[in-house]
Amino acid sequence: MHSAPDAAIPRRVIVTDVVCRDGFQDEKRIIATTEKLALIVRLAEAGVSSIEATSFVHPKVVPQMADADTLLARVPREYGVRYSALLPNLRGAERAVAAGIDEIHLVVSASDSHNQANLNRTTAQSLAQLAEVAAYVRRAAPEVELVGTLATAFGCPFEGDVPLERLCWAIEHFRAMGMTCVVLADTTGMANPLQVGRTLRALRARFPLVEWGLHLHNTRGLGLANAYAGLLEGVARFDASLGGLGGCPFAPGATGNIATEDLVHMLHEMGIATGIDLDALIAAARTLPALVGHPIESAVVRGGKTRDLHPFAGVPLAQSAGC
Ligand code: ZN
């Protein structure tokens, strides 16, 4: 009982940039806190209103996130940005609350083997642990929003297809923790657009009160097509990473998250508002290669915007082979 697809296309979308967390976490060069802060200021000045700034994990596990507490204490507050962080346990939640976090992202994988590989426990064990974290946050900092992120929601690199019932089961646990927003993550870029549409239709029917978000990876070039499929189902909340940073540990060399500037470009071309200044975003993306020490995966940084017109010379290009 859902309406025709394009009736649901949102006019405005919230884009959460995850470059400082998902983008940087596997980078070899340790990015200094001051460099992260400078990038966050650029994102905020470009109008990005939601930033996943870090994760509160053990510094030995993810050295790149060892500065989570000091980073969050120093983020600029004058732009009205909502800052979020990923965390796996109670200790992480205590640190995030103490550092003044606005929103906490709790993650489990829909498939057991990915959850084992990532967190060394089954999905059910993780959900039980996250329920304790959620109870703590509700008690200690009721103003902090809890968002449930379901990794491998569209496929698992070890198990392949993930049954819809697995998603529903995990989402029921998130709902029991009091979450109203659930982000479906295509962690290793296995989703296709029809599957995204089908999955969202089924989940919307099953959980009509949930606000859905999508966290898409472009591992196989389907990231923006999958985002479009989400838009057709009314999804108005997307994660993306500046410069498309954020690798996949199971596919070395693969491209990462969908690039924030590519997503924003597509949305603006389709008349969907984001509140983001695309030129300022592209300028911010251009600072990334110097930070990470390698090129970035960004179509609009490479090719420019659709609206960047080229001077017309008035004569046919001699070398044009007419493709
Ligand atoms: Zn990601």
mmCIF file of C-alpha atoms and ligand atoms in Angstrom:
data_model
loop_
_atom_site.group_PDB
_atom_site.id
_atom_site.type_symbol
_atom_site.label_atom_id
_atom_site.label_comp_id
_atom_site.label_asym_id
_atom_site.label_seq_id
_atom_site.Cartn_x
_atom_site.Cartn_y
_atom_site.Cartn_z
ATOM 1 C CA MET A 1 0.000 0.000 0.000
ATOM 2 C CA HIS A 2 2.614 2.527 -1.059
ATOM 3 C CA SER A 3 2.108 5.405 -3.438
ATOM 4 C CA ALA A 4 3.520 5.585 -6.953
ATOM 5 C CA PRO A 5 7.314 5.876 -6.825
ATOM 6 C CA ASP A 6 7.869 9.467 -7.878
ATOM 7 C CA ALA A 7 5.144 10.791 -5.596
ATOM 8 C CA ALA A 8 7.526 9.913 -2.798
ATOM 9 C CA ILE A 9 10.658 11.678 -4.082
ATOM 10 C CA PRO A 10 11.720 14.093 -1.337
ATOM 11 C CA ARG A 11 12.248 17.762 -2.141
ATOM 12 C CA ARG A 12 14.983 18.076 0.400
ATOM 13 C CA VAL A 13 17.594 15.586 1.543
ATOM 14 C CA ILE A 14 19.919 15.492 4.542
ATOM 15 C CA VAL A 15 23.420 14.464 3.534
ATOM 16 C CA THR A 16 25.686 13.242 6.326
ATOM 17 C CA ASP A 17 29.331 13.473 5.401
ATOM 18 C CA VAL A 18 31.332 10.577 6.836
ATOM 19 C CA VAL A 19 34.807 11.355 5.471
ATOM 20 C CA CYS A 20 36.364 11.993 8.890
ATOM 21 C CA ARG A 21 35.180 8.579 10.121
ATOM 22 C CA ASP A 22 34.501 6.103 7.316
ATOM 23 C CA GLY A 23 36.763 7.951 4.893
ATOM 24 C CA PHE A 24 39.827 8.254 7.095
ATOM 25 C CA GLN A 25 39.614 5.117 9.254
ATOM 26 C CA ASP A 26 41.620 2.902 6.913
ATOM 27 C CA GLU A 27 43.974 5.574 5.564
ATOM 28 C CA LYS A 28 47.635 4.799 6.199
ATOM 29 C CA ARG A 29 48.730 8.372 6.853
ATOM 30 C CA ILE A 30 47.548 9.479 10.300
ATOM 31 C CA ILE A 31 45.498 12.641 9.784
ATOM 32 C CA ALA A 32 46.226 15.192 12.517
ATOM 33 C CA THR A 33 43.379 16.507 14.674
ATOM 34 C CA THR A 34 44.033 20.038 13.372
ATOM 35 C CA GLU A 35 43.769 18.765 9.769
ATOM 36 C CA LYS A 36 40.454 17.035 10.540
ATOM 37 C CA LEU A 37 39.172 20.193 12.233
ATOM 38 C CA ALA A 38 40.154 22.348 9.246
ATOM 39 C CA LEU A 39 38.262 19.962 6.952
ATOM 40 C CA ILE A 40 35.214 19.966 9.244
ATOM 41 C CA VAL A 41 35.197 23.793 9.155
ATOM 42 C CA ARG A 42 35.264 23.686 5.334
ATOM 43 C CA LEU A 43 32.372 21.201 5.277
ATOM 44 C CA ALA A 44 30.396 23.305 7.756
ATOM 45 C CA GLU A 45 31.069 26.488 5.767
ATOM 46 C CA ALA A 46 29.874 24.668 2.640
ATOM 47 C CA GLY A 47 26.554 24.078 4.421
ATOM 48 C CA VAL A 48 26.934 20.411 5.373
ATOM 49 C CA SER A 49 24.626 20.192 8.380
ATOM 50 C CA SER A 50 25.344 16.637 9.510
ATOM 51 C CA ILE A 51 28.866 15.263 9.993
ATOM 52 C CA GLU A 52 29.906 11.848 11.258
ATOM 53 C CA ALA A 53 33.097 13.108 12.854
ATOM 54 C CA THR A 54 34.733 10.073 14.399
ATOM 55 C CA SER A 55 34.262 6.746 16.116
ATOM 56 C CA PHE A 56 34.770 5.989 19.800
ATOM 57 C CA VAL A 57 36.623 2.711 19.499
ATOM 58 C CA HIS A 58 39.770 1.477 21.191
ATOM 59 C CA PRO A 59 42.733 3.490 19.837
ATOM 60 C CA LYS A 60 44.679 0.288 19.253
ATOM 61 C CA VAL A 61 41.932 -1.061 16.982
ATOM 62 C CA VAL A 62 41.590 2.096 14.864
ATOM 63 C CA PRO A 63 44.607 4.387 15.456
ATOM 64 C CA GLN A 64 43.171 6.972 13.058
ATOM 65 C CA MET A 65 40.301 7.597 15.550
ATOM 66 C CA ALA A 66 42.478 7.845 18.672
ATOM 67 C CA ASP A 67 41.739 11.595 18.879
ATOM 68 C CA ALA A 68 37.932 11.159 19.069
ATOM 69 C CA ASP A 69 37.568 12.902 22.447
ATOM 70 C CA THR A 70 39.752 15.931 21.674
ATOM 71 C CA LEU A 71 38.367 16.258 18.145
ATOM 72 C CA LEU A 72 34.772 16.362 19.307
ATOM 73 C CA ALA A 73 35.588 18.809 22.103
ATOM 74 C CA ARG A 74 37.001 21.216 19.486
ATOM 75 C CA VAL A 75 34.523 20.971 16.582
ATOM 76 C CA PRO A 76 33.025 24.330 15.549
ATOM 77 C CA ARG A 77 29.575 24.846 17.043
ATOM 78 C CA GLU A 78 28.672 28.154 15.387
ATOM 79 C CA TYR A 79 27.411 26.572 12.125
ATOM 80 C CA GLY A 80 24.647 24.525 13.755
ATOM 81 C CA VAL A 81 26.140 21.239 12.497
ATOM 82 C CA ARG A 82 24.853 18.005 14.009
ATOM 83 C CA TYR A 83 27.842 15.845 14.957
ATOM 84 C CA SER A 84 27.566 12.094 15.126
ATOM 85 C CA ALA A 85 29.932 9.260 15.973
ATOM 86 C CA LEU A 86 30.019 5.537 15.606
ATOM 87 C CA LEU A 87 30.650 3.434 18.692
ATOM 88 C CA PRO A 88 30.545 -0.245 19.606
ATOM 89 C CA ASN A 89 30.191 -0.405 23.388
ATOM 90 C CA LEU A 90 29.414 1.227 26.727
ATOM 91 C CA ARG A 91 32.904 2.689 27.126
ATOM 92 C CA GLY A 92 32.574 4.348 23.736
ATOM 93 C CA ALA A 93 29.149 5.715 24.691
ATOM 94 C CA GLU A 94 30.494 7.186 27.958
ATOM 95 C CA ARG A 95 33.302 8.907 26.050
ATOM 96 C CA ALA A 96 30.958 10.216 23.334
ATOM 97 C CA VAL A 97 28.447 11.604 25.837
ATOM 98 C CA ALA A 98 31.256 13.236 27.852
ATOM 99 C CA ALA A 99 32.583 14.822 24.643
ATOM 100 C CA GLY A 100 29.167 16.344 23.833
ATOM 101 C CA ILE A 101 28.030 14.206 20.903
ATOM 102 C CA ASP A 102 24.685 15.080 19.222
ATOM 103 C CA GLU A 103 23.902 11.727 17.641
ATOM 104 C CA ILE A 104 25.213 8.202 18.184
ATOM 105 C CA HIS A 105 25.362 5.576 15.449
ATOM 106 C CA LEU A 106 25.160 1.975 16.621
ATOM 107 C CA VAL A 107 26.111 -0.625 14.032
ATOM 108 C CA VAL A 108 25.527 -4.324 13.578
ATOM 109 C CA SER A 109 25.902 -6.428 10.473
ATOM 110 C CA ALA A 110 22.792 -8.186 9.239
ATOM 111 C CA SER A 111 24.917 -11.246 8.484
ATOM 112 C CA ASP A 112 26.646 -13.173 11.269
ATOM 113 C CA SER A 113 29.908 -13.796 9.435
ATOM 114 C CA HIS A 114 30.478 -10.111 8.649
ATOM 115 C CA ASN A 115 29.636 -9.241 12.252
ATOM 116 C CA GLN A 116 32.111 -11.891 13.430
ATOM 117 C CA ALA A 117 34.795 -10.551 11.089
ATOM 118 C CA ASN A 118 34.145 -6.970 12.183
ATOM 119 C CA LEU A 119 33.283 -7.263 15.881
ATOM 120 C CA ASN A 120 34.218 -10.827 16.811
ATOM 121 C CA ARG A 121 30.721 -11.792 17.953
ATOM 122 C CA THR A 122 27.411 -12.851 16.443
ATOM 123 C CA THR A 123 24.790 -10.306 15.384
ATOM 124 C CA ALA A 124 22.571 -11.401 18.284
ATOM 125 C CA GLN A 125 25.417 -10.874 20.755
ATOM 126 C CA SER A 126 26.076 -7.407 19.292
ATOM 127 C CA LEU A 127 22.386 -6.486 19.504
ATOM 128 C CA ALA A 128 22.324 -7.489 23.182
ATOM 129 C CA GLN A 129 25.382 -5.320 23.837
ATOM 130 C CA LEU A 130 23.914 -2.373 21.906
ATOM 131 C CA ALA A 131 20.696 -2.612 23.938
ATOM 132 C CA GLU A 132 22.786 -1.891 27.050
ATOM 133 C CA VAL A 133 24.489 1.015 25.283
ATOM 134 C CA ALA A 134 21.115 2.410 24.199
ATOM 135 C CA ALA A 135 19.726 2.104 27.742
ATOM 136 C CA TYR A 136 22.753 3.963 29.094
ATOM 137 C CA VAL A 137 22.425 6.801 26.553
ATOM 138 C CA ARG A 138 18.676 7.165 27.233
ATOM 139 C CA ARG A 139 19.474 7.514 30.932
ATOM 140 C CA ALA A 140 22.634 9.619 30.814
ATOM 141 C CA ALA A 141 21.909 11.847 27.804
ATOM 142 C CA PRO A 142 18.273 11.601 26.642
ATOM 143 C CA GLU A 143 18.828 14.521 24.227
ATOM 144 C CA VAL A 144 21.282 12.449 22.160
ATOM 145 C CA GLU A 145 19.643 10.755 19.175
ATOM 146 C CA LEU A 146 20.342 7.073 18.612
ATOM 147 C CA VAL A 147 20.492 5.841 15.024
ATOM 148 C CA GLY A 148 20.746 2.175 14.148
ATOM 149 C CA THR A 149 22.930 1.275 11.185
ATOM 150 C CA LEU A 150 22.511 -2.132 9.626
ATOM 151 C CA ALA A 151 25.655 -3.177 7.770
ATOM 152 C CA THR A 152 25.634 -5.747 4.936
ATOM 153 C CA ALA A 153 21.920 -4.966 4.507
ATOM 154 C CA PHE A 154 22.068 -5.730 0.764
ATOM 155 C CA GLY A 155 24.565 -8.565 0.714
ATOM 156 C CA CYS A 156 27.436 -10.042 2.693
ATOM 157 C CA PRO A 157 30.908 -10.626 1.198
ATOM 158 C CA PHE A 158 31.053 -13.999 3.000
ATOM 159 C CA GLU A 159 27.452 -15.245 2.776
ATOM 160 C CA GLY A 160 26.077 -13.537 -0.322
ATOM 161 C CA ASP A 161 22.368 -12.721 -0.163
ATOM 162 C CA VAL A 162 21.011 -11.610 3.197
ATOM 163 C CA PRO A 163 17.371 -12.640 3.736
ATOM 164 C CA LEU A 164 14.855 -9.862 4.348
ATOM 165 C CA GLU A 165 13.814 -11.651 7.536
ATOM 166 C CA ARG A 166 17.310 -11.061 8.934
ATOM 167 C CA LEU A 167 16.926 -7.324 8.317
ATOM 168 C CA CYS A 168 13.478 -7.274 9.937
ATOM 169 C CA TRP A 169 14.762 -9.188 12.942
ATOM 170 C CA ALA A 170 17.641 -6.739 13.535
ATOM 171 C CA ILE A 171 15.424 -3.692 12.905
ATOM 172 C CA GLU A 172 12.935 -4.979 15.501
ATOM 173 C CA HIS A 173 15.792 -4.924 18.006
ATOM 174 C CA PHE A 174 16.660 -1.346 16.980
ATOM 175 C CA ARG A 175 12.991 -0.365 17.443
ATOM 176 C CA ALA A 176 12.983 -1.978 20.893
ATOM 177 C CA MET A 177 15.987 0.242 21.740
ATOM 178 C CA GLY A 178 13.792 3.255 20.930
ATOM 179 C CA MET A 179 15.379 4.156 17.602
ATOM 180 C CA THR A 180 13.231 5.987 15.063
ATOM 181 C CA CYS A 181 15.847 6.180 12.302
ATOM 182 C CA VAL A 182 17.478 3.170 10.683
ATOM 183 C CA VAL A 183 20.296 3.416 8.136
ATOM 184 C CA LEU A 184 20.705 0.525 5.713
ATOM 185 C CA ALA A 185 24.346 0.137 4.726
ATOM 186 C CA ASP A 186 25.612 -1.496 1.555
ATOM 187 C CA THR A 187 28.938 -2.068 3.255
ATOM 188 C CA THR A 188 30.767 -3.772 0.406
ATOM 189 C CA GLY A 189 28.820 -2.370 -2.537
ATOM 190 C CA MET A 190 26.706 -5.419 -3.400
ATOM 191 C CA ALA A 191 23.305 -3.740 -3.866
ATOM 192 C CA ASN A 192 21.572 -3.053 -7.179
ATOM 193 C CA PRO A 193 18.866 -0.419 -7.718
ATOM 194 C CA LEU A 194 15.895 -2.796 -8.112
ATOM 195 C CA GLN A 195 16.956 -4.619 -4.959
ATOM 196 C CA VAL A 196 17.205 -1.322 -3.039
ATOM 197 C CA GLY A 197 13.689 -0.405 -4.165
ATOM 198 C CA ARG A 198 12.260 -3.828 -3.363
ATOM 199 C CA THR A 199 13.911 -3.936 0.070
ATOM 200 C CA LEU A 200 12.763 -0.452 1.026
ATOM 201 C CA ARG A 201 9.196 -1.131 -0.106
ATOM 202 C CA ALA A 202 9.066 -4.262 2.034
ATOM 203 C CA LEU A 203 10.625 -2.544 5.048
ATOM 204 C CA ARG A 204 8.423 0.561 4.765
ATOM 205 C CA ALA A 205 5.358 -1.669 4.796
ATOM 206 C CA ARG A 206 6.659 -3.595 7.799
ATOM 207 C CA PHE A 207 7.947 -0.569 9.776
ATOM 208 C CA PRO A 208 5.797 2.402 8.701
ATOM 209 C CA LEU A 209 7.070 4.670 11.492
ATOM 210 C CA VAL A 210 10.773 4.294 10.768
ATOM 211 C CA GLU A 211 12.732 7.040 9.021
ATOM 212 C CA TRP A 212 15.125 5.357 6.562
ATOM 213 C CA GLY A 213 18.629 6.319 5.619
ATOM 214 C CA LEU A 214 21.058 4.807 3.118
ATOM 215 C CA HIS A 215 24.814 4.371 3.436
ATOM 216 C CA LEU A 216 26.049 3.300 0.026
ATOM 217 C CA HIS A 217 29.417 2.177 -1.212
ATOM 218 C CA ASN A 218 30.439 2.552 -4.825
ATOM 219 C CA THR A 219 32.571 -0.595 -4.916
ATOM 220 C CA ARG A 220 31.086 -1.719 -8.233
ATOM 221 C CA GLY A 221 29.951 1.633 -9.600
ATOM 222 C CA LEU A 222 26.302 1.313 -8.528
ATOM 223 C CA GLY A 223 26.346 3.793 -5.650
ATOM 224 C CA LEU A 224 24.446 6.695 -7.235
ATOM 225 C CA ALA A 225 22.030 4.381 -9.051
ATOM 226 C CA ASN A 226 21.231 2.843 -5.671
ATOM 227 C CA ALA A 227 20.811 6.308 -4.149
ATOM 228 C CA TYR A 228 18.321 7.127 -6.911
ATOM 229 C CA ALA A 229 16.412 3.927 -6.153
ATOM 230 C CA GLY A 230 16.274 5.048 -2.519
ATOM 231 C CA LEU A 231 14.985 8.496 -3.504
ATOM 232 C CA LEU A 232 12.147 6.871 -5.458
ATOM 233 C CA GLU A 233 11.126 5.190 -2.195
ATOM 234 C CA GLY A 234 11.181 8.476 -0.308
ATOM 235 C CA VAL A 235 14.546 8.117 1.418
ATOM 236 C CA ALA A 236 15.636 11.604 2.494
ATOM 237 C CA ARG A 237 18.744 10.789 4.458
ATOM 238 C CA PHE A 238 22.028 9.694 2.862
ATOM 239 C CA ASP A 239 25.559 9.113 4.095
ATOM 240 C CA ALA A 240 28.375 9.996 1.715
ATOM 241 C CA SER A 241 32.072 10.629 1.991
ATOM 242 C CA LEU A 242 33.923 13.623 0.581
ATOM 243 C CA GLY A 243 36.157 12.510 -2.282
ATOM 244 C CA GLY A 244 34.588 9.040 -2.188
ATOM 245 C CA LEU A 245 37.092 8.040 0.493
ATOM 246 C CA GLY A 246 36.572 4.901 2.540
ATOM 247 C CA GLY A 247 37.836 1.612 1.264
ATOM 248 C CA CYS A 248 36.526 -1.865 1.672
ATOM 249 C CA PRO A 249 38.885 -4.165 3.597
ATOM 250 C CA PHE A 250 37.565 -7.198 1.685
ATOM 251 C CA ALA A 251 38.216 -5.683 -1.728
ATOM 252 C CA PRO A 252 41.576 -3.886 -1.607
ATOM 253 C CA GLY A 253 41.793 -1.110 -4.162
ATOM 254 C CA ALA A 254 38.022 -0.889 -4.526
ATOM 255 C CA THR A 255 36.382 2.533 -4.481
ATOM 256 C CA GLY A 256 34.738 3.573 -1.234
ATOM 257 C CA ASN A 257 31.620 5.425 -0.192
ATOM 258 C CA ILE A 258 29.685 7.417 -2.755
ATOM 259 C CA ALA A 259 31.384 10.814 -2.991
ATOM 260 C CA THR A 260 29.454 13.555 -1.188
ATOM 261 C CA GLU A 261 30.086 16.007 -4.036
ATOM 262 C CA ASP A 262 28.830 13.506 -6.666
ATOM 263 C CA LEU A 263 25.671 12.807 -4.640
ATOM 264 C CA VAL A 264 25.003 16.509 -4.034
ATOM 265 C CA HIS A 265 25.605 17.246 -7.725
ATOM 266 C CA MET A 266 23.063 14.597 -8.746
ATOM 267 C CA LEU A 267 20.510 15.822 -6.200
ATOM 268 C CA HIS A 268 20.863 19.464 -7.270
ATOM 269 C CA GLU A 269 20.606 18.548 -10.974
ATOM 270 C CA MET A 270 17.318 16.803 -10.138
ATOM 271 C CA GLY A 271 16.052 19.831 -8.233
ATOM 272 C CA ILE A 272 16.390 18.277 -4.784
ATOM 273 C CA ALA A 273 17.700 20.685 -2.149
ATOM 274 C CA THR A 274 20.512 19.882 0.264
ATOM 275 C CA GLY A 275 21.435 23.291 1.675
ATOM 276 C CA ILE A 276 24.996 22.620 0.501
ATOM 277 C CA ASP A 277 27.127 24.906 -1.671
ATOM 278 C CA LEU A 278 28.470 22.460 -4.260
ATOM 279 C CA ASP A 279 31.381 24.662 -5.369
ATOM 280 C CA ALA A 280 32.581 24.994 -1.778
ATOM 281 C CA LEU A 281 32.200 21.230 -1.362
ATOM 282 C CA ILE A 282 34.279 20.555 -4.485
ATOM 283 C CA ALA A 283 36.928 22.977 -3.212
ATOM 284 C CA ALA A 284 37.013 21.026 0.064
ATOM 285 C CA ALA A 285 37.360 17.732 -1.825
ATOM 286 C CA ARG A 286 40.347 19.129 -3.726
ATOM 287 C CA THR A 287 42.226 19.460 -0.413
ATOM 288 C CA LEU A 288 41.985 15.702 0.249
ATOM 289 C CA PRO A 289 44.802 14.248 -1.933
ATOM 290 C CA ALA A 290 47.347 16.297 0.032
ATOM 291 C CA LEU A 291 45.878 14.966 3.293
ATOM 292 C CA VAL A 292 45.714 11.275 2.404
ATOM 293 C CA GLY A 293 48.592 11.119 -0.057
ATOM 294 C CA HIS A 294 46.715 9.610 -2.992
ATOM 295 C CA PRO A 295 44.142 10.643 -5.628
ATOM 296 C CA ILE A 296 40.408 10.683 -4.833
ATOM 297 C CA GLU A 297 37.440 9.030 -6.559
ATOM 298 C CA SER A 298 35.183 11.891 -7.492
ATOM 299 C CA ALA A 299 33.437 12.347 -10.812
ATOM 300 C CA VAL A 300 32.686 16.046 -10.420
ATOM 301 C CA VAL A 301 36.182 16.868 -9.225
ATOM 302 C CA ARG A 302 37.507 15.094 -12.343
ATOM 303 C CA GLY A 303 34.934 16.107 -14.923
ATOM 304 C CA GLY A 304 33.400 19.272 -13.480
ATOM 305 C CA LYS A 305 29.700 19.959 -12.988
ATOM 306 C CA THR A 306 27.074 19.540 -15.695
ATOM 307 C CA ARG A 307 26.579 23.287 -15.529
ATOM 308 C CA ASP A 308 30.247 24.130 -16.101
ATOM 309 C CA LEU A 309 29.847 25.045 -19.774
ATOM 310 C CA HIS A 310 32.808 25.085 -22.122
ATOM 311 C CA PRO A 311 33.665 27.966 -24.471
ATOM 312 C CA PHE A 312 32.263 27.250 -27.919
ATOM 313 C CA ALA A 313 34.987 27.766 -30.515
ATOM 314 C CA GLY A 314 32.566 27.957 -33.434
ATOM 315 C CA VAL A 315 34.370 25.330 -35.530
ATOM 316 C CA PRO A 316 34.272 21.544 -35.195
ATOM 317 C CA LEU A 317 37.088 20.033 -33.203
ATOM 318 C CA ALA A 318 39.440 18.577 -35.821
ATOM 319 C CA GLN A 319 40.399 15.606 -33.696
ATOM 320 C CA SER A 320 36.879 14.713 -32.671
ATOM 321 C CA ALA A 321 36.295 11.141 -33.762
ATOM 322 C CA GLY A 322 32.551 11.418 -33.181
ATOM 323 C CA CYS A 323 31.817 8.968 -30.367
HETATM 324 ZN ZN ZN B 1 30.913 3.247 4.509
#
